[in-house]
Coordinates of C-alpha atoms in Angstrom, one line a residue:
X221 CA -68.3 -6.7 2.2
X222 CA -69.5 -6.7 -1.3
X223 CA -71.4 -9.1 -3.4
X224 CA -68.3 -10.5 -5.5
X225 CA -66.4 -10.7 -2.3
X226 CA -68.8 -12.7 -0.8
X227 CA -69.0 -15.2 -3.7
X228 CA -65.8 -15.4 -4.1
X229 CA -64.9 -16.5 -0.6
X230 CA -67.9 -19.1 -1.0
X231 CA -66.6 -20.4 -4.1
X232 CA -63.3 -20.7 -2.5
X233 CA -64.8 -22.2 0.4
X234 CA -66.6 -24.9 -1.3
X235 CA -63.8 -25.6 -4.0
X236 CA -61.3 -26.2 -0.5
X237 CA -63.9 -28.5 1.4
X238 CA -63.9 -30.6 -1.8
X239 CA -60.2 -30.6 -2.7
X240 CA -59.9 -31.8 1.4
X241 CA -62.4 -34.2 0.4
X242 CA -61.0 -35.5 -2.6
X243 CA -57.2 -35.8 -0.8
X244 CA -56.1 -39.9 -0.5
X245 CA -53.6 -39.3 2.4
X246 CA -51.2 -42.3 0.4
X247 CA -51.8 -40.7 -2.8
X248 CA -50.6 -37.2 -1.1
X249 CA -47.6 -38.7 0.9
X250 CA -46.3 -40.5 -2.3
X251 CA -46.7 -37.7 -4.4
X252 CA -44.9 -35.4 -1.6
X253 CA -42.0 -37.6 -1.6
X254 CA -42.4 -37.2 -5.5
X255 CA -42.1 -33.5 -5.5
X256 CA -39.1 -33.5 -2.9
X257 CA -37.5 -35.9 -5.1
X258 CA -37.4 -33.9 -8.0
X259 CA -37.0 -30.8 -5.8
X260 CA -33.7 -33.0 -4.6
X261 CA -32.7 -33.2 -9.0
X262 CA -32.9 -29.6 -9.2
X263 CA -31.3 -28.9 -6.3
X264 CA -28.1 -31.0 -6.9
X265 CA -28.4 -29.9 -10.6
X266 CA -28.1 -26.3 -9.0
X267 CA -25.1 -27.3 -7.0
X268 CA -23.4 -29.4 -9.8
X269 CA -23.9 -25.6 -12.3
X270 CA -22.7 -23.7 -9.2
X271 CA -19.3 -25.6 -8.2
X272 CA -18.6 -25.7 -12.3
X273 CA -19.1 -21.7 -12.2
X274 CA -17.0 -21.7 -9.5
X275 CA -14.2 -23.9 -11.1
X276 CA -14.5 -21.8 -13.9
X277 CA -14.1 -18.6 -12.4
X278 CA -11.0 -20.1 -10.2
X279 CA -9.4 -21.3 -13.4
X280 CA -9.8 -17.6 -14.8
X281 CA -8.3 -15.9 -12.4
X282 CA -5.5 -18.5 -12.4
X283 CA -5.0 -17.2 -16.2
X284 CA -5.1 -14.2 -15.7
X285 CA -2.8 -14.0 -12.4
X286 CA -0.5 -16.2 -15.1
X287 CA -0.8 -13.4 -17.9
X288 CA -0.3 -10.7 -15.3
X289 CA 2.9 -12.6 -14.2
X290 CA 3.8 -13.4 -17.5
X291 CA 4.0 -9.2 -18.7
X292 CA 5.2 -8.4 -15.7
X293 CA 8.5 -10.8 -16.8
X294 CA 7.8 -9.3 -20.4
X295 CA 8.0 -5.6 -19.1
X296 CA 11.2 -6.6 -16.9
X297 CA 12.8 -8.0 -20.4
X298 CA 12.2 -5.1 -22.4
X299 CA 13.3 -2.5 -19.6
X300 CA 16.7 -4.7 -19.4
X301 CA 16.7 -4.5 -23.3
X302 CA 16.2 -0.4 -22.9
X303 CA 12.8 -0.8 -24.6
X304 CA 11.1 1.5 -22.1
X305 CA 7.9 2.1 -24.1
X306 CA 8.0 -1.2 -24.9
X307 CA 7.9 -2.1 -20.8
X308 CA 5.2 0.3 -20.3
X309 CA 3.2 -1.5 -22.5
X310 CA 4.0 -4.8 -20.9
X311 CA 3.2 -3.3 -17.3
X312 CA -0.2 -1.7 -18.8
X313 CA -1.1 -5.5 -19.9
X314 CA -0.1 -6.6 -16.7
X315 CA -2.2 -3.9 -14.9
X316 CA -5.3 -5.2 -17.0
X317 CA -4.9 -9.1 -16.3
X318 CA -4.0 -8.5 -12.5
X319 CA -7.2 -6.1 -12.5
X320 CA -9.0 -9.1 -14.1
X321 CA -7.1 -11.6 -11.7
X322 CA -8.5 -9.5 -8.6
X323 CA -12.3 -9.0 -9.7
X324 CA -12.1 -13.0 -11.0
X325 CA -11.3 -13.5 -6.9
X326 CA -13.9 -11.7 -5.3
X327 CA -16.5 -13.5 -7.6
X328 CA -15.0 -16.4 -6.8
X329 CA -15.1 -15.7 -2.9
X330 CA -18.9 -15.1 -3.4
X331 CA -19.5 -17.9 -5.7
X332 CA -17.4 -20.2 -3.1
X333 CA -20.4 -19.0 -0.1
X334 CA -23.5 -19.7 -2.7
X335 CA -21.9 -23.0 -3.4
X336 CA -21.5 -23.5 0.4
X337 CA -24.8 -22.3 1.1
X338 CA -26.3 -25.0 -1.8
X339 CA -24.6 -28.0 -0.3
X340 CA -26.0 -27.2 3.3
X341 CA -29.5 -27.3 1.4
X342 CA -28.8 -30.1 -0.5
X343 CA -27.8 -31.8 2.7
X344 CA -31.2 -30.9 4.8
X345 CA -33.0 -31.7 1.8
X346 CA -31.5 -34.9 1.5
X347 CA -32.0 -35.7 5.3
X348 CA -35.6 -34.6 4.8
X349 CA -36.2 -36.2 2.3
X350 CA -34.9 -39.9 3.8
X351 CA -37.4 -38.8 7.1
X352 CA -39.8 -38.4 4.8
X353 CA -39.8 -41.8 3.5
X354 CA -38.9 -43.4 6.8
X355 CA -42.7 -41.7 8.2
X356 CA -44.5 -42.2 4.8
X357 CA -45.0 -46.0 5.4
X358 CA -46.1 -45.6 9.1
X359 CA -48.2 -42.3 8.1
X360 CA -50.0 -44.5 5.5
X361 CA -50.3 -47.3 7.9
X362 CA -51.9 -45.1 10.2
X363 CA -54.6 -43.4 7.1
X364 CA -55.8 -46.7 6.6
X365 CA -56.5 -47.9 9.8
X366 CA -58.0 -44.6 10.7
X367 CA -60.1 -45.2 7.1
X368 CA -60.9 -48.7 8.1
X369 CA -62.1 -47.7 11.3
X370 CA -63.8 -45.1 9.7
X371 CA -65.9 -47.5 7.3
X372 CA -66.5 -50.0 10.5
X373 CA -67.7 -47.0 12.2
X374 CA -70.1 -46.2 8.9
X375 CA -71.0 -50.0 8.7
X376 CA -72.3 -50.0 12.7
X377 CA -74.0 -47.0 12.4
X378 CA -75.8 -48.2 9.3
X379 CA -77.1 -51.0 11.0
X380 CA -79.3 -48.5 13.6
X381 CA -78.4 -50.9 16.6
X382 CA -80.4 -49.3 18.6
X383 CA -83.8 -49.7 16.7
X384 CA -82.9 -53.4 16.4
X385 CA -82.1 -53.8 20.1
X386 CA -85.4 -52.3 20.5
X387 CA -87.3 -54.8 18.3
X388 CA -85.6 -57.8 19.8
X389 CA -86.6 -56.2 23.5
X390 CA -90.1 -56.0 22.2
X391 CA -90.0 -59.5 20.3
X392 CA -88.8 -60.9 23.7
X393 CA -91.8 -59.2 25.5
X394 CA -94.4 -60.6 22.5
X395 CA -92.9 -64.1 22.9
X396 CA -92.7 -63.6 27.3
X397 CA -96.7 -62.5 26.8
X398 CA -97.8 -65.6 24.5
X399 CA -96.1 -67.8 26.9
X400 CA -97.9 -66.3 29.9
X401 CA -101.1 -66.6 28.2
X402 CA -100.5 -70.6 27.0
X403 CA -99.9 -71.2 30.5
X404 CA -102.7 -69.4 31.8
X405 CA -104.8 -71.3 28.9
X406 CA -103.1 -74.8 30.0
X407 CA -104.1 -74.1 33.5
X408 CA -107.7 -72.9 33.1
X409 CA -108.0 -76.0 30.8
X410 CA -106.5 -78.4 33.7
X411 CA -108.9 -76.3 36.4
X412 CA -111.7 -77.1 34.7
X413 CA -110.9 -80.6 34.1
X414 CA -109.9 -81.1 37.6
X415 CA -113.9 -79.5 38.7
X416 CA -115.8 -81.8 36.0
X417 CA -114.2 -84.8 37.9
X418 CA -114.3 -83.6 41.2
X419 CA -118.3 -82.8 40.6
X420 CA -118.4 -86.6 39.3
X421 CA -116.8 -87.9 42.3
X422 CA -118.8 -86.0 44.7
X423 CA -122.0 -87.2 43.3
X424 CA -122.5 -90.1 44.8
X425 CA -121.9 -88.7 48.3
X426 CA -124.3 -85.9 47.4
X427 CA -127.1 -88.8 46.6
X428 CA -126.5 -90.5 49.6
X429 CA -126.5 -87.6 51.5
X430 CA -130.2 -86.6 49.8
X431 CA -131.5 -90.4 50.1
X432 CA -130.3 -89.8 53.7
X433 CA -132.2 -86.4 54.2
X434 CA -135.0 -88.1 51.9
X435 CA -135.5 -91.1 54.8
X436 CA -135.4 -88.2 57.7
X437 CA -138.1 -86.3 56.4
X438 CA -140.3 -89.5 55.6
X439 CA -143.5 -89.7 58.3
X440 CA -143.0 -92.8 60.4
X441 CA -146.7 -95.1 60.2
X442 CA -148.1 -95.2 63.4
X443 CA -148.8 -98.8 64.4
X444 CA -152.3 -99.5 65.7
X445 CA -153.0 -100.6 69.0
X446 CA -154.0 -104.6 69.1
X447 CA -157.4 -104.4 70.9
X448 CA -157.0 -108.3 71.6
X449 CA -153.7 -107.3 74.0
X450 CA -155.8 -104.2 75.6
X451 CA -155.4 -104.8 79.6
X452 CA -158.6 -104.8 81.7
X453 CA -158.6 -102.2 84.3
X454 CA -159.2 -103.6 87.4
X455 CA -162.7 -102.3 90.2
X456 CA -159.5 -100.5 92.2
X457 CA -157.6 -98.7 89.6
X458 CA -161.4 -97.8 88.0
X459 CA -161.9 -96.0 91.0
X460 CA -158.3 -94.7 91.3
X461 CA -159.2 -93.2 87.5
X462 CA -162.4 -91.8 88.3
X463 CA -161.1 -89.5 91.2
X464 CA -158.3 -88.6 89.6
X465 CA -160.7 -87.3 86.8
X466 CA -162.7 -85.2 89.6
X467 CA -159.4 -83.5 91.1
X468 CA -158.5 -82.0 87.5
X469 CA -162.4 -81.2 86.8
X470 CA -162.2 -79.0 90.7
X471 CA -159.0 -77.7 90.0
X472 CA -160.1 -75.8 86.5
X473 CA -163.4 -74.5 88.1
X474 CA -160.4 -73.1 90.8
X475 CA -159.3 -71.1 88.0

């Protein structure tokens, strides 16, 4: 494919995407209707010349059957009259017109079909042409829902839903995370609240208890004995003593 063919089926390319771009659908259905419209003039203009040709033609060969009819009756007169050259004549006029009368028939029979065939158009094009109409309302109906559909489709897409769905999630996470950590403050705030007064509350077991512990630990003060209350051994239990004394003296020699 050569260079200029190339280009030329770009150019032709391009110039088609922007005429489809630049087509209104309403503007192009009313101008249709438009353009059958006037298509629907020239037709019946084209009928209305046809069926005149026709009468004209008809009315011709009427004349010139009448003319051929007439010299016929012309050449009868003059061969009664026994003008023979004279009813030559006559029947060579008559020849001529009836010549004329025939050709004049067969155009006619031809321009009858034409003008037969032009009605039947004019007919379907007339039929079309109310369809036409009837659909060109609902067609244009249809373009600008489809169009308005079309921009709503545009306007939702512009909006980039799903990046804002995705900031809201993460807003909702932020605002779920400060919440946590308020509670978590509120509570370590109320913990330690709750430990200062439990340590004051406590403390005056906690002294009693050491005042307690304190007392255990103190040394009790031996009371000395009162010499004045110090019982006098008697001779018997002396004695008693003293042997007892000489029993554990003999038993640790023993050992």
């Amino acid at each position: 494919m050569g260079f200029f063919d190339r280009l030329s089926r770009l150019l032709r390319s391009n110039l088609n995407d922007l005429v489809g771009r630049a087509e209104d659908p309403a503007k192009i259905l009313d101008q249709s209707v438009a353009d059958m419209q006037s298509d629907l003039i020239k037709l019946r203009q084209a009928v209305a010349s046809a069926i005149a040709s026709q009468k004209r033609i008809e009315n011709q060969a009427q004349q010139a059957e009448s003319q051929a009819k007439t010299w016929y009756e012309r050449a009868t007169l003059a061969l009664k009259k026994g003008e023979e050259e004279l009813a030559r004549e006559a029947l060579s006029r008559r020849k001529t017109y009836q010549e004329t009368a025939t050709a004049l028939n067969s155009q006619l029979s031809t321009q009858a079909g034409q003008v037969e065939n032009l009605k039947k158009n004019l007919l379907s094009l007339e039929g079309k042409i109310a369809e036409a109409r009837t659909k060109k309302d609902m067609l244009k109906a249809r373009a600008q829902a489809a169009q308005a559909q079309a921009q709503l489709q545009g306007a939702v897409g512009g909006l980039n839903t799903d990046s804002a769905m995705a900031a809201f999630d993460r807003m909702e996470e932020k605002v779920l995370s400060l919440e946590a950590r308020g509670q978590a403050a509120a509570e370590l705030a109320g913990a330690d609240l709750d430990s200062r007064f439990q340590v004051l509350e406590a403390g005056g077991d906690v002294d009693q208890e050491l005042a307690a512990l304190k007392a255990s630990l103190s040394p009790t003060p031996l009371a000395l004995p009162d010499d004045s209350k110090k019982p006098e051994l008697l001779p018997a239990q002396a004695a008693e003593v003293d042997d007892e004394l000489e029993k554990l003296k003999r038993s640790i020699d023993n050992l």
